[in-house]
mmCIF file of C-alpha atoms in Angstrom:
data_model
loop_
_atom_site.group_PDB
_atom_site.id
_atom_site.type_symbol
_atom_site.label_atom_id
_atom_site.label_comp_id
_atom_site.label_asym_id
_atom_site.label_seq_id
_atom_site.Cartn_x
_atom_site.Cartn_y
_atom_site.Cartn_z
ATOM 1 C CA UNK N 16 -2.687 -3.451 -10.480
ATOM 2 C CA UNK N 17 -5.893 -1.772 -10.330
ATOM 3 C CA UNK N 18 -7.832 -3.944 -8.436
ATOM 4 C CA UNK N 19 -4.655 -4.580 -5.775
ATOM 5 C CA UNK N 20 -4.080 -0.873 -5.625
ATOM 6 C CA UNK N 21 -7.706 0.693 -6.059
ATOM 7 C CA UNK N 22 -8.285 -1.417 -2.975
ATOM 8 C CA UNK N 23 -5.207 -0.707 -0.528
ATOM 9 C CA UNK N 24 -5.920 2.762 -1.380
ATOM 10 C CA UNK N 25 -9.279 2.783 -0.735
ATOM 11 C CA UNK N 26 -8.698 1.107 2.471
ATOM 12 C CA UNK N 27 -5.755 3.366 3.521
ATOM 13 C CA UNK N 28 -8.297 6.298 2.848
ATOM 14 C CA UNK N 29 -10.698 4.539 4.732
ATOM 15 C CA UNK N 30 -8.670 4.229 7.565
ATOM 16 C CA UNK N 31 -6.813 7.804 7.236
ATOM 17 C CA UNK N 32 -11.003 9.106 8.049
ATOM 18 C CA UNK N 33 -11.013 6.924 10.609
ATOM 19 C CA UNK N 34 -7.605 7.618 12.509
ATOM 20 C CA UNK N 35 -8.332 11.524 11.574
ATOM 21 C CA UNK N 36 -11.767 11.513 13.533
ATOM 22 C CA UNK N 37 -9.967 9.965 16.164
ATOM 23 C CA UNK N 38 -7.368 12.778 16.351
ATOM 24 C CA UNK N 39 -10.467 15.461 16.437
ATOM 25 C CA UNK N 40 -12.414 13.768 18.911
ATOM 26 C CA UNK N 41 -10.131 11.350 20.526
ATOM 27 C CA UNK N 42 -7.237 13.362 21.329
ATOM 28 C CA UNK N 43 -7.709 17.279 21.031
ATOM 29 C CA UNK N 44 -7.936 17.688 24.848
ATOM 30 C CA UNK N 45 -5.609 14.517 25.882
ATOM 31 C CA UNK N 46 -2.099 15.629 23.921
ATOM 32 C CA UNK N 47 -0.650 18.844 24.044
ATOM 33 C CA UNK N 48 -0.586 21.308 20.778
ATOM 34 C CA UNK N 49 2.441 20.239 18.925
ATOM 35 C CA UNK N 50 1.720 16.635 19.217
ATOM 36 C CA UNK N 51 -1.688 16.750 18.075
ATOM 37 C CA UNK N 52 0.110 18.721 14.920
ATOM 38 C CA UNK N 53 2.015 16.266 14.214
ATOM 39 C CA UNK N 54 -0.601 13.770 14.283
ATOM 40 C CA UNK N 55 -2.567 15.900 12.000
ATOM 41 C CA UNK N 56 -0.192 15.897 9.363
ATOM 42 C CA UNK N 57 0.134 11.985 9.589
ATOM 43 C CA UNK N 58 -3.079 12.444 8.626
ATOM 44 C CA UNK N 59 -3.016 14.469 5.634
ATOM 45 C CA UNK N 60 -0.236 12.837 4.203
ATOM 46 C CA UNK N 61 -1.789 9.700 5.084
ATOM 47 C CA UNK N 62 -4.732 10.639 2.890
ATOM 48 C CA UNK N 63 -2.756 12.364 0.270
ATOM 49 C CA UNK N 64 -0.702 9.120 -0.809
ATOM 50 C CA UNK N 65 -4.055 6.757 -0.438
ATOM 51 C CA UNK N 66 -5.618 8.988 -3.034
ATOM 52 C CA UNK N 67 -2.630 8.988 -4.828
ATOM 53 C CA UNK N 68 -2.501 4.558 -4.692
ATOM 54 C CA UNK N 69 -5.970 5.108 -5.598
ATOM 55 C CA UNK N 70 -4.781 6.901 -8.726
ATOM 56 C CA UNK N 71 -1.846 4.800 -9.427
ATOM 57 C CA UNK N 72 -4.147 1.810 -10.040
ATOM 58 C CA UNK N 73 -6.379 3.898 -12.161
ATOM 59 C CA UNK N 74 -3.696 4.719 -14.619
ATOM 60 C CA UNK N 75 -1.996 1.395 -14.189
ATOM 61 C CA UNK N 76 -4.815 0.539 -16.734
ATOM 62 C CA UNK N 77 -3.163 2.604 -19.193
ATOM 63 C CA UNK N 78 0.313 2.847 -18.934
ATOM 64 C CA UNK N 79 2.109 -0.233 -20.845
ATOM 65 C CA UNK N 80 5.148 -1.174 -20.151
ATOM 66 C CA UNK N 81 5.901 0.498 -16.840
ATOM 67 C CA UNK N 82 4.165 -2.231 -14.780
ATOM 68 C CA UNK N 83 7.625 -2.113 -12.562
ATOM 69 C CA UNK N 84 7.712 1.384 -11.975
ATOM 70 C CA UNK N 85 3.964 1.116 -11.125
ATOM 71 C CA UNK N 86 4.440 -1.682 -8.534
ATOM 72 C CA UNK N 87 7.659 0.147 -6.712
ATOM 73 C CA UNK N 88 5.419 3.024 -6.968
ATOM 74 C CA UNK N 89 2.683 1.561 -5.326
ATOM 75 C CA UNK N 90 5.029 -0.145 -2.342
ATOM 76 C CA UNK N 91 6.967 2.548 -1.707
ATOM 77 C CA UNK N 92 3.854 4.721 -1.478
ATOM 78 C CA UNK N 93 2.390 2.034 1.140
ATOM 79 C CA UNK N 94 5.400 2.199 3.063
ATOM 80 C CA UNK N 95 5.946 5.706 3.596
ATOM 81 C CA UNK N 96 2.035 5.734 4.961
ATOM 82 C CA UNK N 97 3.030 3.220 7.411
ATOM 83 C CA UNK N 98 7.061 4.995 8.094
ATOM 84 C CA UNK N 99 5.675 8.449 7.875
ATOM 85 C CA UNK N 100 2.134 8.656 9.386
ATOM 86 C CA UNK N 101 2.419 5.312 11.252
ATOM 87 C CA UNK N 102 5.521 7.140 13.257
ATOM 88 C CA UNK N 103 3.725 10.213 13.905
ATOM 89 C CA UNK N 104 0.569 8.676 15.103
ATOM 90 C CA UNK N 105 2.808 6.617 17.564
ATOM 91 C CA UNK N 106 4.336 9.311 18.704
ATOM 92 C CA UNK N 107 2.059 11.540 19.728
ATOM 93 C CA UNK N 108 -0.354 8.721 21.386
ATOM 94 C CA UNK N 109 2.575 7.682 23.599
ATOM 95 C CA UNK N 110 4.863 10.676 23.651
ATOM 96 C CA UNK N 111 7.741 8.858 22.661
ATOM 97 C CA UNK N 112 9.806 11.481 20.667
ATOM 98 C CA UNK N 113 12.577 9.445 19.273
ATOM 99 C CA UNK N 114 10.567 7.665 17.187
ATOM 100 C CA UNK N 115 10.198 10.998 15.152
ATOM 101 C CA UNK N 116 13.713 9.455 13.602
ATOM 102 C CA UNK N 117 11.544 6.988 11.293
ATOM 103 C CA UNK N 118 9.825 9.551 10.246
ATOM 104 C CA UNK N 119 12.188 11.106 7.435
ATOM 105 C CA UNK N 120 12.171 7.345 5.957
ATOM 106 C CA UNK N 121 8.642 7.682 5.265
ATOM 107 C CA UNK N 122 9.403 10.889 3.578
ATOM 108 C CA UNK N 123 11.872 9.273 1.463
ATOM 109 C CA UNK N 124 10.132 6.855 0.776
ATOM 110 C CA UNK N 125 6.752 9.073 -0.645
ATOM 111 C CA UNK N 126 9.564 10.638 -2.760
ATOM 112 C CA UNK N 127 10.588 7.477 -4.136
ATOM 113 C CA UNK N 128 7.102 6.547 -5.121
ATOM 114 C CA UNK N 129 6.742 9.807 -6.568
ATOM 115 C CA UNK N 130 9.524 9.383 -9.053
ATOM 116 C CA UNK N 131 9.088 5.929 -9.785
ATOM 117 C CA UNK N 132 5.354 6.865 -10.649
ATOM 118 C CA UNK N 133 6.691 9.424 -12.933
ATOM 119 C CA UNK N 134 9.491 7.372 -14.111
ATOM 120 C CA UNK N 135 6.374 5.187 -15.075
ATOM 121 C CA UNK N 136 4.769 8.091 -17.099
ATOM 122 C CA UNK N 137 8.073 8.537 -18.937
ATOM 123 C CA UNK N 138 8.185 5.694 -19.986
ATOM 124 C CA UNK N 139 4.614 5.217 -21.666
ATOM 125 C CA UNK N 140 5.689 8.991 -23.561
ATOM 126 C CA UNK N 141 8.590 7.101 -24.702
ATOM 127 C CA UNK N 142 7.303 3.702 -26.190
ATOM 128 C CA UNK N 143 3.988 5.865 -27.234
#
């Protein structure tokens, strides 16, 4: 899990740098204010939960017997970037509101991967 993990969160920071230099210099004078908000926080949260995959791998090293947790951790982690910060950079580069209804999924789903991460922890106290 470290190596799949240390990698799709480096590349999700990676690319949440990329898509954020973008929003600075791409878009500040082509969307208006609230949509270039919104695509800012895409952005943070985008980076927030690829530092946190990063992480997840790191500790995947040491955590025994939560290699379940870890992995539902890690997915639902990966798709909340994409549900979350993949809706909100859609919408504000086309405009199309409604699809600010996926974007509560994504939320969900970074809670999920929260708890299943700590769920993870829990379990190492417990066998420990």
């Amino acid at each position: 899990m470290l190596r799949t993990y240390g990698a799709i969160g480096s590349l999700l920071a990676l690319l949440a740098v990329a898509l954020g230099a973008f929003g600075a210099h791409g878009l500040e004078d082509k969307i208006d204010a609230d949509l270039l908000a919104a695509y800012k926080t895409g952005v943070q949260y985008h980076m927030f939960h690829a530092l946190g995959l990063i992480a997840l791998g790191i500790v995947s090293d040491k955590l025994s017997g939560a290699e379940g947790s870890l992995r539902w951790a890690g997915r639902l982690l990966t798709a909340g970037i994409v549900l979350f910060s993949g809706s909100l950079y859609v919408m504000a580069v086309t405009d199309i509101k409604p699809l600010g209804i996926i974007t509560p999924f994504g939320g969900v789903a970074f809670l999920a991967g929260w708890a299943f991460l700590a769920s993870a922890f829990w379990k190492q106290r417990r066998s420990s």
